[in-house]
Amino acid sequence: MSLPLLIEQALNGLQLGIMLFLMAAGLTLIFGVMGVINLAHGSLYMVGAFACAAVAAASGSFWLGLAASLAAAAVAGALVETTVIRRLYARDHLDQVLATFALILIFSEGTRWLFGSFPLYLDVPPLLQGAVALPGGVQYPAYRLAVIGLGIAVAIGLYLLIARTRLGMRIRAGENDREMIAALGVDIRSLNTIVFALGAALAGLAGATVGALQSVQVGMGEPVLILAFVVIVIGGIGSVRGAFYGALLIGFVDTAGRFFLPRIAGLFLPPADAGLLGSGLASMLIYAVMAVILALRPKGLFASHA
Amino acid sequence: MPERHAIPVRSLLASLAIVLFPLAYALLANLSGETFHVTLATRIAILGLAATGLNLALGLGGLVSLGHAAFFGIGGYVAGIVASHAMGGEPLPFGLPASAQMASVWALAMLAAGLFALVVGAISLRTSGVAFIMITLAFAQLVFYLAIAWPGYGGEDGMALILRNPFFGLATMRPMTFFLIAFGALLAGLAAFAIIKASRFGAALQAARQNPDRLAALGVRPDRIQLVAFVISGAITALAGALYADLNRFVSPSMLSWHMSGELIVLVVLGGVGRLAGPLAGATLYVLLEHFLGGVTERWQFFLGLALLLVVLMGRGGLMSLLAPKGAGHG
């Protein structure tokens, strides 16, 4: 097994981890500030991807599509917050699960209505086509490197937003004591809408960037959503820092599993069976990791507060 | 002692009507030769049973499990695997005899799912709230991917059962006969729910939902009670899964998908959380909506989503509370 191959797999793991962080950050912020579990977060990812694909196809520019994905997901998020989620703050988790499950049905079927059942394709922008030679003799796709760079930039931006700005201060205060900051005169309703739209925009951005690597289709957000759940459970629900480390961990574990397990299974089984069994075991690996972490630390690695 | 057991007559009548509805529907359909509608009634009974299992954990125990598809699918796969071994005359793993008699399939399905529920519950119950929801979901995903990856049992495409498993000497391929078997299982499941709800264990379980600290102060460990309930709940849902596999003569990973888990929750809440006939009421409404709305528009899931949203946002208590409103309290 050559070094360049391993470096390539490590970069793939980093890229998956960064994308998962964009999803998980929104989910965990929304839970931290509003106490709401949002199953429809994967739908916002899908909205971002479809908006990007549609605008890119109409205008010929991937970059306009990317801007459209942010805008469309943020608007969809704000709309969902003001019409539905706002009524769920005082409800129990069961009602939240049910209402956001209903939102998934509406988003999925609605998207199928608008765009049909066939997947859309989104091309990598011309600027980022081809591969880049990295030290160590690695040829790595430029687009994937750009995705990693974008994700890291967003993570830093999010950190600065939460740690250094007035809005971030309010978000942190909202996580600690909603009633108190409302009593201090902060408009908690618009804060909720802003946080939800921010989380939605991050999900939409992730959907659009991944859309150029895979196909854009209805239901694309659900596997990612479930991975993002695993991430925030591992990291500690409500903790953005936990989401970051959890996302990287899952990104690397999943990529390593997909790379090594079929090869290990190939030592015992005929190649066709080994490939299937190996990739299946790899899909299960992250859940096993999660089970072990939770058995040791039920509140996750970075439990933020009670 | 006139008011010791104030029997809520209206609630009793509503429950009776809900329970008898699939029977009447199937009998009428059978008389008029509409075997498709007998199958529809069978679907109602089986999904009602699956949701009754979930209602035990969710309604009485307050455990919002988004992973009950795992138990449903395990039941289905046990039925499918046993049938395929019996067909080929191969013994099962661990030297178990490959008898495809439904009764032994059911026992095996409930045992397998119960053991899995024991493991899942032991880990998941260390957490609560949102974390519990997500962990149960993640364990179900684990089984979902296992079913896809495991070679020999159909993988992603699923596997067909050539015949329904036998039930003593009955002709299980006849729709009405199979309906009656499924309906019998449903009645048994409802009886189990009612007995548990009225028992000391049921009282402790409901106390664990309402006030775990107080229960612990009384010397009862809430997590033990909840774990036992979770195991029974998983086993009942697995029984429904085994019947579902026999009904369709087909099992596939879609029985294990997280949409299935979501739908089971939908059934319970549509009907009425914690109410005896609630899940069956939800299943009846759901299957009929799916059939009749699905006949009108292929986008029926869009409207189902809207209806569901309205039910959650506007009404509380589901269909059962429309039919038989209760006073204060729940359960």
XYZ file of C-alpha atoms in Angstrom:
637
model
C 0.000 0.000 0.000
C 1.680 3.151 -1.184
C 2.019 6.405 0.705
C 0.296 8.562 -1.948
C -2.767 6.301 -1.746
C -2.899 6.735 2.014
C -2.532 10.520 1.743
C -5.344 10.556 -0.782
C -7.593 8.575 1.570
C -6.699 10.901 4.449
C -7.709 13.906 2.334
C -10.970 12.156 1.414
C -11.626 11.609 5.104
C -10.910 15.269 5.838
C -13.251 16.365 3.061
C -16.089 14.148 4.318
C -15.488 15.355 7.861
C -15.583 19.021 6.847
C -18.840 18.556 4.937
C -20.371 16.714 7.891
C -19.322 19.597 10.112
C -21.294 22.075 7.977
C -24.407 19.927 8.513
C -23.765 19.124 12.148
C -22.912 22.719 13.133
C -26.369 23.918 12.076
C -28.135 21.015 13.771
C -26.277 21.429 17.013
C -26.701 25.250 17.071
C -30.427 24.894 16.487
C -30.648 22.357 19.252
C -28.423 24.371 21.564
C -30.301 27.656 21.190
C -33.870 26.485 20.636
C -33.931 22.982 22.047
C -35.455 21.697 18.816
C -34.536 18.471 17.062
C -34.823 19.169 13.350
C -35.175 16.054 11.194
C -35.776 18.288 8.185
C -32.189 19.562 8.202
C -31.417 17.084 5.412
C -34.197 18.664 3.343
C -32.446 22.030 3.596
C -29.284 20.334 2.321
C -31.341 19.059 -0.606
C -32.841 22.517 -1.217
C -29.313 23.950 -1.434
C -28.212 21.325 -3.931
C -31.280 21.728 -6.149
C -31.061 25.535 -6.060
C -27.399 25.358 -7.070
C -28.027 22.853 -9.865
C -31.020 24.774 -11.239
C -29.348 28.199 -11.174
C -26.068 26.825 -12.521
C -27.913 25.157 -15.386
C -29.879 28.321 -16.193
C -27.020 30.811 -15.883
C -24.069 28.634 -16.776
C -22.226 29.759 -13.669
C -21.476 27.427 -10.774
C -20.697 30.421 -8.570
C -24.106 31.988 -9.073
C -25.524 28.578 -8.229
C -23.509 28.456 -5.024
C -24.814 31.884 -4.008
C -28.337 30.738 -4.868
C -27.941 27.654 -2.690
C -27.058 29.774 0.337
C -29.940 32.159 -0.333
C -32.519 29.450 -1.070
C -31.647 27.352 1.968
C -31.580 30.396 4.263
C -34.973 31.581 2.984
C -36.432 28.069 3.279
C -35.019 27.856 6.812
C -36.440 31.213 7.860
C -39.804 30.269 6.376
C -39.858 26.917 8.159
C -38.869 28.550 11.447
C -41.554 31.218 11.323
C -44.368 28.936 10.170
C -43.663 25.653 11.943
C -40.652 25.426 14.245
C -41.661 28.499 16.261
C -44.745 26.640 17.457
C -42.671 23.696 18.655
C -40.380 25.356 21.203
C -42.684 24.622 24.101
C -43.553 21.129 22.879
C -41.908 17.834 23.733
C -39.439 16.087 21.459
C -42.107 13.720 20.149
C -44.047 16.583 18.565
C -40.817 17.996 17.146
C -39.873 14.653 15.603
C -43.316 14.279 14.100
C -43.615 17.813 12.716
C -40.159 17.787 11.174
C -40.800 14.291 9.769
C -43.902 15.779 8.131
C -41.690 18.561 6.743
C -39.440 15.929 5.141
C -42.436 14.405 3.354
C -43.509 17.848 2.151
C -40.022 18.890 1.008
C -39.232 15.583 -0.723
C -42.539 15.237 -2.512
C -42.611 18.973 -3.306
C -39.132 18.814 -4.856
C -40.129 15.770 -6.889
C -43.149 17.736 -8.069
C -41.017 20.692 -9.179
C -38.019 18.897 -10.642
C -39.257 15.408 -11.517
C -37.874 12.102 -10.296
C -34.666 12.119 -12.309
C -31.439 13.285 -10.689
C -29.908 16.581 -11.816
C -26.224 16.892 -12.552
C -24.008 19.685 -11.430
C -20.608 20.150 -13.025
C -17.468 21.150 -11.214
C -16.642 24.764 -12.212
C -13.986 25.046 -14.983
C -11.607 26.855 -12.635
C -11.438 23.813 -10.360
C -11.401 20.979 -12.862
C -8.449 18.639 -13.047
C -6.030 17.515 -10.395
C -3.373 19.257 -8.362
C 0.038 17.723 -7.717
C 0.744 17.656 -4.004
C 4.065 16.896 -2.312
C 4.612 13.149 -1.919
C 3.564 12.370 -5.473
C -0.159 12.724 -4.806
C -2.506 13.809 -7.571
C -5.641 15.162 -5.873
C -8.749 16.716 -7.504
C -8.630 20.494 -7.264
C -12.342 20.737 -6.527
C -12.087 18.496 -3.471
C -9.166 20.569 -2.179
C -11.231 23.713 -2.659
C -14.111 22.107 -0.741
C -11.763 21.359 2.152
C -10.485 24.955 2.069
C -14.010 26.382 1.947
C -15.128 24.193 4.842
C -12.180 25.213 7.000
C -12.817 28.882 6.188
C -16.472 28.495 7.185
C -15.504 26.717 10.411
C -13.139 29.589 11.323
C -15.773 32.144 10.360
C -18.348 30.367 12.513
C -15.937 30.293 15.443
C -15.277 34.031 15.114
C -18.990 34.726 14.750
C -19.854 32.860 17.927
C -16.849 33.923 20.013
C -16.299 37.516 18.894
C -19.506 39.179 17.710
C -22.591 40.569 19.397
C -24.766 38.056 17.580
C -22.503 35.265 18.791
C -22.773 36.551 22.323
C -26.537 36.421 22.084
C -26.397 32.908 20.670
C -24.253 31.768 23.579
C -26.525 33.553 26.033
C -29.518 31.923 24.348
C -27.979 28.520 24.914
C -27.578 29.250 28.602
C -30.824 30.936 29.506
C -33.494 31.848 27.009
C -35.869 33.526 29.459
C -33.176 35.679 30.944
C -31.911 37.141 27.696
C -35.480 37.765 26.604
C -36.019 39.620 29.876
C -32.887 41.667 29.141
C -34.541 42.970 26.011
C -33.036 40.737 23.335
C -35.547 39.951 20.631
C -35.431 36.196 21.070
C -37.878 35.581 18.217
C -35.686 37.155 15.583
C -32.606 35.564 17.160
C -34.250 32.160 16.672
C -35.065 32.909 13.061
C -31.522 34.120 12.381
C -29.915 31.058 13.973
C -32.244 28.725 12.084
C -31.567 30.487 8.777
C -27.828 30.384 9.486
C -27.941 26.641 10.156
C -30.043 26.161 7.039
C -27.591 28.155 4.919
C -24.699 25.988 6.128
C -26.679 22.859 5.215
C -27.525 24.340 1.805
C -23.874 25.179 1.183
C -22.884 21.610 2.053
C -25.571 20.249 -0.277
C -24.435 22.425 -3.174
C -20.755 21.586 -2.831
C -21.410 17.849 -2.458
C -23.924 18.053 -5.312
C -21.061 18.620 -7.741
C -19.383 15.424 -6.542
C -22.495 13.230 -6.581
C -25.842 13.543 -8.301
C -28.509 15.946 -7.064
C -31.628 13.961 -6.185
C -34.563 13.761 -3.820
C -33.624 12.018 -0.593
C -29.920 12.903 -0.920
C -30.002 14.684 2.424
C -31.136 11.744 4.531
C -27.949 9.656 4.753
C -26.026 12.850 5.508
C -28.582 13.871 8.109
C -28.208 10.573 9.938
C -24.403 10.858 9.840
C -24.720 14.394 11.207
C -26.844 13.033 14.059
C -24.122 10.540 14.857
C -21.618 13.393 14.806
C -23.487 15.599 17.240
C -24.310 12.720 19.567
C -20.631 11.788 19.686
C -19.520 15.396 20.070
C -22.076 16.269 22.730
C -25.401 17.742 21.677
C -25.332 21.542 21.553
C -21.559 21.845 21.329
C -20.190 23.323 18.094
C -16.651 22.374 19.085
C -17.827 18.810 19.713
C -19.502 18.810 16.313
C -16.201 19.806 14.711
C -14.134 17.047 16.317
C -16.953 14.525 15.971
C -17.298 15.317 12.256
C -13.579 14.861 11.630
C -13.578 11.601 13.599
C -16.533 10.212 11.642
C -15.051 11.436 8.354
C -11.789 9.624 8.961
C -13.312 6.462 10.467
C -15.827 6.104 7.634
C -13.230 6.687 4.919
C -10.728 4.342 6.515
C -13.418 1.679 6.907
C -14.462 1.940 3.278
C -10.841 1.689 2.200
C -9.518 -1.052 4.479
C -12.487 -3.314 5.292
C -13.136 -4.589 1.742
C -9.415 -5.324 1.465
C -9.416 -7.191 4.767
C -12.563 -9.121 3.811
C -10.826 -9.935 0.511
C -8.294 -12.013 2.406
C -11.038 -14.497 3.342
C -13.732 -14.196 0.690
C -14.088 -14.129 -3.095
C -13.764 -10.543 -4.405
C -17.449 -9.924 -5.237
C -18.660 -10.950 -1.762
C -15.737 -9.195 -0.096
C -16.555 -5.881 -1.750
C -20.200 -6.039 -0.672
C -19.509 -7.273 2.843
C -16.618 -4.860 3.316
C -18.584 -1.790 2.271
C -21.519 -2.909 4.390
C -19.306 -3.388 7.407
C -17.799 0.032 6.722
C -21.286 1.581 6.813
C -21.810 -0.091 10.181
C -18.429 0.889 11.595
C -19.326 4.452 12.570
C -22.396 3.281 14.471
C -20.250 0.806 16.336
C -17.807 3.622 17.177
C -20.715 5.705 18.388
C -22.031 2.886 20.565
C -18.631 2.455 22.200
C -18.209 6.187 22.842
C -21.685 6.461 24.323
C -21.220 3.400 26.483
C -18.160 5.142 27.964
C -19.425 8.750 27.903
C -23.216 8.944 27.598
C -23.209 12.712 27.104
C -20.691 12.685 24.293
C -17.104 13.840 24.147
C -17.733 17.557 24.619
C -20.938 17.786 26.624
C -21.516 21.527 26.706
C -24.018 22.004 29.500
C -26.746 20.202 31.397
C -68.724 1.504 45.662
C -70.136 3.206 42.589
C -67.154 5.292 41.539
C -64.283 2.891 42.178
C -64.050 1.975 38.533
C -65.740 4.729 36.624
C -65.667 2.949 33.259
C -65.500 5.535 30.509
C -68.267 4.097 28.335
C -67.554 6.308 25.368
C -63.891 5.410 25.339
C -64.746 1.716 25.577
C -67.195 1.946 22.687
C -64.717 3.895 20.558
C -61.988 1.340 21.219
C -64.334 -1.527 20.411
C -65.337 0.119 17.143
C -61.693 0.687 16.195
C -60.790 -2.928 16.982
C -63.753 -4.427 15.151
C -63.360 -2.216 12.089
C -60.680 -4.288 10.294
C -62.632 -7.488 11.026
C -65.837 -6.054 9.587
C -63.943 -4.592 6.626
C -62.289 -7.933 5.862
C -65.511 -9.925 6.247
C -67.417 -7.580 3.945
C -64.617 -7.589 1.392
C -64.406 -11.372 1.544
C -68.165 -11.742 1.067
C -68.089 -9.501 -1.994
C -65.050 -11.314 -3.351
C -62.727 -8.288 -3.119
C -59.634 -10.120 -1.884
C -57.503 -7.007 -2.375
C -59.456 -5.282 0.359
C -58.990 -8.288 2.638
C -55.269 -7.735 2.178
C -55.779 -4.049 3.005
C -57.491 -5.019 6.269
C -54.610 -7.405 6.998
C -52.160 -4.524 6.501
C -54.163 -2.450 8.974
C -54.060 -5.247 11.551
C -50.322 -5.858 11.149
C -49.260 -2.200 11.159
C -51.605 -1.660 14.107
C -49.825 -4.462 15.960
C -46.378 -3.031 15.123
C -47.446 0.392 16.378
C -49.016 -1.160 19.484
C -45.575 -2.532 20.288
C -44.086 0.942 19.879
C -46.913 2.433 21.961
C -45.712 0.421 24.932
C -42.304 2.132 24.869
C -43.474 5.475 23.510
C -46.887 5.932 25.085
C -46.487 4.295 28.471
C -42.724 4.654 28.889
C -42.226 7.999 27.150
C -39.307 6.503 25.208
C -39.275 8.173 21.803
C -37.646 5.410 19.771
C -36.821 6.354 16.196
C -35.417 2.867 15.655
C -38.365 0.496 15.862
C -37.971 -0.346 12.190
C -35.036 -2.484 13.355
C -37.363 -4.743 15.352
C -39.975 -4.773 12.597
C -37.316 -5.710 10.045
C -35.658 -8.308 12.287
C -39.042 -10.019 12.594
C -39.439 -9.883 8.831
C -35.967 -11.222 8.126
C -36.380 -14.064 10.634
C -39.553 -15.134 8.816
C -37.842 -14.841 5.433
C -34.655 -16.625 6.429
C -36.449 -19.487 8.182
C -38.737 -19.912 5.176
C -35.830 -20.043 2.736
C -33.961 -22.591 4.876
C -37.058 -24.736 5.320
C -37.652 -24.613 1.582
C -34.129 -25.780 0.859
C -34.157 -28.305 3.704
C -31.057 -26.750 5.303
C -30.863 -26.458 9.081
C -30.554 -22.988 10.654
C -27.428 -21.726 12.381
C -26.894 -22.970 15.987
C -28.509 -26.282 15.006
C -32.029 -24.878 15.260
C -34.495 -26.967 13.282
C -35.729 -25.179 10.172
C -39.408 -25.486 10.966
C -41.351 -22.862 9.100
C -44.418 -23.248 11.334
C -45.544 -19.684 11.980
C -45.708 -20.241 15.714
C -42.031 -21.180 15.879
C -41.092 -18.391 13.456
C -42.874 -15.917 15.714
C -41.092 -17.204 18.797
C -37.744 -16.935 17.039
C -38.533 -13.450 15.701
C -39.557 -12.180 19.127
C -36.524 -13.770 20.741
C -34.084 -12.277 18.222
C -35.626 -8.821 18.406
C -35.905 -9.013 22.173
C -32.201 -9.778 22.499
C -31.322 -6.938 20.157
C -33.626 -4.596 22.097
C -31.841 -5.617 25.281
C -28.482 -4.514 23.854
C -29.825 -1.330 22.244
C -31.842 -0.425 25.315
C -28.960 -1.030 27.717
C -26.818 1.493 25.832
C -29.518 3.953 24.748
C -31.201 4.235 28.139
C -27.995 5.674 29.568
C -29.073 8.806 27.725
C -32.428 10.500 27.395
C -34.263 13.079 25.335
C -32.820 13.905 21.945
C -29.778 11.677 22.395
C -32.071 8.673 22.957
C -33.950 9.457 19.750
C -30.766 9.673 17.724
C -29.119 6.589 19.222
C -32.102 4.358 18.573
C -32.065 5.711 15.020
C -28.377 4.932 14.661
C -28.754 1.331 15.874
C -31.539 0.796 13.362
C -29.227 2.097 10.641
C -26.668 -0.458 11.756
C -29.126 -3.296 11.113
C -30.248 -1.675 7.868
C -26.700 -1.708 6.491
C -26.110 -5.229 7.812
C -29.131 -6.467 5.834
C -27.749 -4.833 2.691
C -24.245 -6.169 3.178
C -24.882 -9.717 4.385
C -24.425 -12.045 1.430
C -26.965 -14.801 0.876
C -30.211 -13.139 1.968
C -30.982 -10.868 -0.945
C -28.890 -7.835 -0.025
C -30.295 -4.594 -1.337
C -32.929 -6.332 -3.495
C -34.549 -8.204 -0.630
C -35.759 -11.777 -0.795
C -39.054 -13.338 -1.844
C -40.856 -16.059 0.108
C -42.268 -18.582 -2.314
C -45.150 -19.557 -0.059
C -46.496 -18.187 3.196
C -45.209 -20.092 6.193
C -47.670 -22.775 7.389
C -49.862 -22.344 10.460
C -50.816 -25.838 11.609
C -53.177 -27.214 8.968
C -54.602 -23.918 7.728
C -54.440 -22.685 4.146
C -52.431 -19.549 4.892
C -52.363 -18.510 1.250
C -56.104 -17.795 1.424
C -56.400 -14.061 2.188
C -59.222 -14.419 4.726
C -57.439 -17.200 6.624
C -54.271 -15.149 6.829
C -56.269 -12.093 7.892
C -57.759 -14.031 10.784
C -54.291 -15.173 11.898
C -52.991 -11.592 11.783
C -56.118 -10.321 13.528
C -55.632 -12.902 16.261
C -52.055 -11.708 16.745
C -53.329 -8.122 16.902
C -55.843 -9.032 19.611
C -53.103 -10.790 21.565
C -50.879 -7.712 21.250
C -53.668 -5.388 22.383
C -54.436 -7.696 25.305
C -50.762 -7.683 26.296
C -50.746 -3.882 26.160
C -53.915 -3.612 28.263
C -52.652 -6.114 30.849
C -49.276 -4.388 31.122
C -50.877 -0.954 31.374
C -53.103 -2.077 34.245
C -50.370 -3.980 36.079
C -47.988 -2.858 38.832
C -45.228 -2.938 36.241
C -47.288 -0.658 33.997
C -47.834 1.756 36.852
C -44.098 1.849 37.511
C -43.415 2.362 33.818
C -45.760 5.328 33.641
C -44.238 6.711 36.815
C -40.803 6.385 35.176
C -42.082 8.619 32.398
C -43.730 11.170 34.632
C -41.251 11.429 37.460
C -38.219 9.133 37.413
C -36.658 10.757 40.468
C -39.663 10.088 42.646
C -39.819 6.511 41.402
C -36.147 6.056 42.257
C -36.799 7.484 45.708
C -39.433 4.780 46.183
C -36.732 2.189 45.570
C -37.589 1.270 41.986
C -34.901 1.759 39.366
C -36.580 3.554 36.457
C -33.992 2.456 33.887
C -34.589 -1.246 34.657
C -38.343 -0.817 34.223
C -37.800 1.067 30.978
C -35.392 -1.563 29.673
C -37.889 -4.379 30.257
C -40.599 -2.333 28.539
C -38.276 -1.615 25.618
C -37.571 -5.330 25.174
C -41.262 -6.313 25.258
C -42.037 -3.442 22.903
C -39.383 -4.599 20.432
C -40.621 -8.192 20.587
C -44.239 -7.214 19.798
C -43.106 -5.079 16.863
C -40.993 -8.017 15.624
C -44.054 -10.291 15.700
C -45.777 -7.783 13.426
C -42.697 -7.762 11.197
C -42.801 -11.555 10.804
C -46.481 -11.361 9.819
C -45.736 -8.505 7.423
C -43.123 -10.627 5.646
C -45.654 -13.440 5.289
C -48.319 -11.021 4.067
C -46.171 -9.619 1.267
C -44.158 -12.840 0.828
C -41.227 -10.454 0.546
C -38.666 -8.907 2.865
C -36.270 -6.131 1.955
C -34.104 -3.555 3.727
C -36.936 -1.038 3.306
C -38.614 -2.721 6.298
C -35.555 -1.567 8.254
C -35.304 1.936 6.835
C -35.676 4.939 9.082
C -38.790 6.021 7.183
C -40.420 2.903 8.623
C -39.455 4.028 12.127
C -40.891 7.458 11.401
C -44.108 5.965 10.052
C -44.577 3.828 13.165
C -44.323 6.971 15.298
C -46.785 8.674 12.956
C -49.268 5.813 13.442
C -49.051 6.035 17.222
C -49.424 9.813 17.325
C -52.157 10.002 14.676
C -54.199 7.566 16.728
C -53.413 8.747 20.221
C -50.273 8.259 22.302
C -50.652 5.815 25.181
C -54.259 4.903 24.328
C -55.014 1.202 23.904
C -56.650 1.429 20.488
C -54.690 4.518 19.430
C -52.052 2.838 17.232
C -54.704 0.716 15.519
C -56.795 3.826 14.876
C -53.691 5.477 13.426
C -52.910 2.459 11.253
C -56.488 2.328 9.968
C -56.448 5.993 9.035
C -52.990 5.721 7.475
C -53.674 2.645 5.333
C -57.034 3.963 4.131
C -55.528 7.389 3.369
C -52.654 5.740 1.520
C -55.068 3.663 -0.526
C -57.716 6.251 -1.344
C -55.529 9.386 -1.488
C -52.906 7.387 -3.390
C -55.593 6.522 -5.928
C -56.345 10.211 -6.495
C -52.837 11.656 -6.644
C -49.400 10.080 -6.794
C -48.199 13.001 -4.660
C -50.212 11.751 -1.727
C -47.207 11.883 0.609
C -47.125 15.666 0.143
C -50.669 15.922 1.439
C -49.993 13.366 4.139
C -47.157 15.608 5.311
C -49.426 18.662 5.363
C -52.151 16.776 7.232
C -49.637 15.464 9.717
C -48.247 18.942 10.286
C -51.730 20.282 10.973
C -52.469 17.432 13.399
C -49.271 18.160 15.324
C -49.638 21.940 15.347
C -53.378 22.190 15.980
C -54.711 19.119 17.677
C -53.427 17.166 20.591
C -54.234 13.573 21.390
C -54.892 12.145 17.937
C -57.924 10.396 16.547
C -58.858 8.645 19.793
C -59.295 11.953 21.580
C -61.695 13.061 18.846
C -63.728 9.884 19.259
C -63.507 9.746 23.032
C -62.116 12.873 24.680
C -60.519 12.400 28.051
C -60.441 14.770 30.966
C -57.216 15.966 32.493
C -54.251 13.664 32.420
C -53.100 11.227 29.821
C -52.717 7.564 29.572
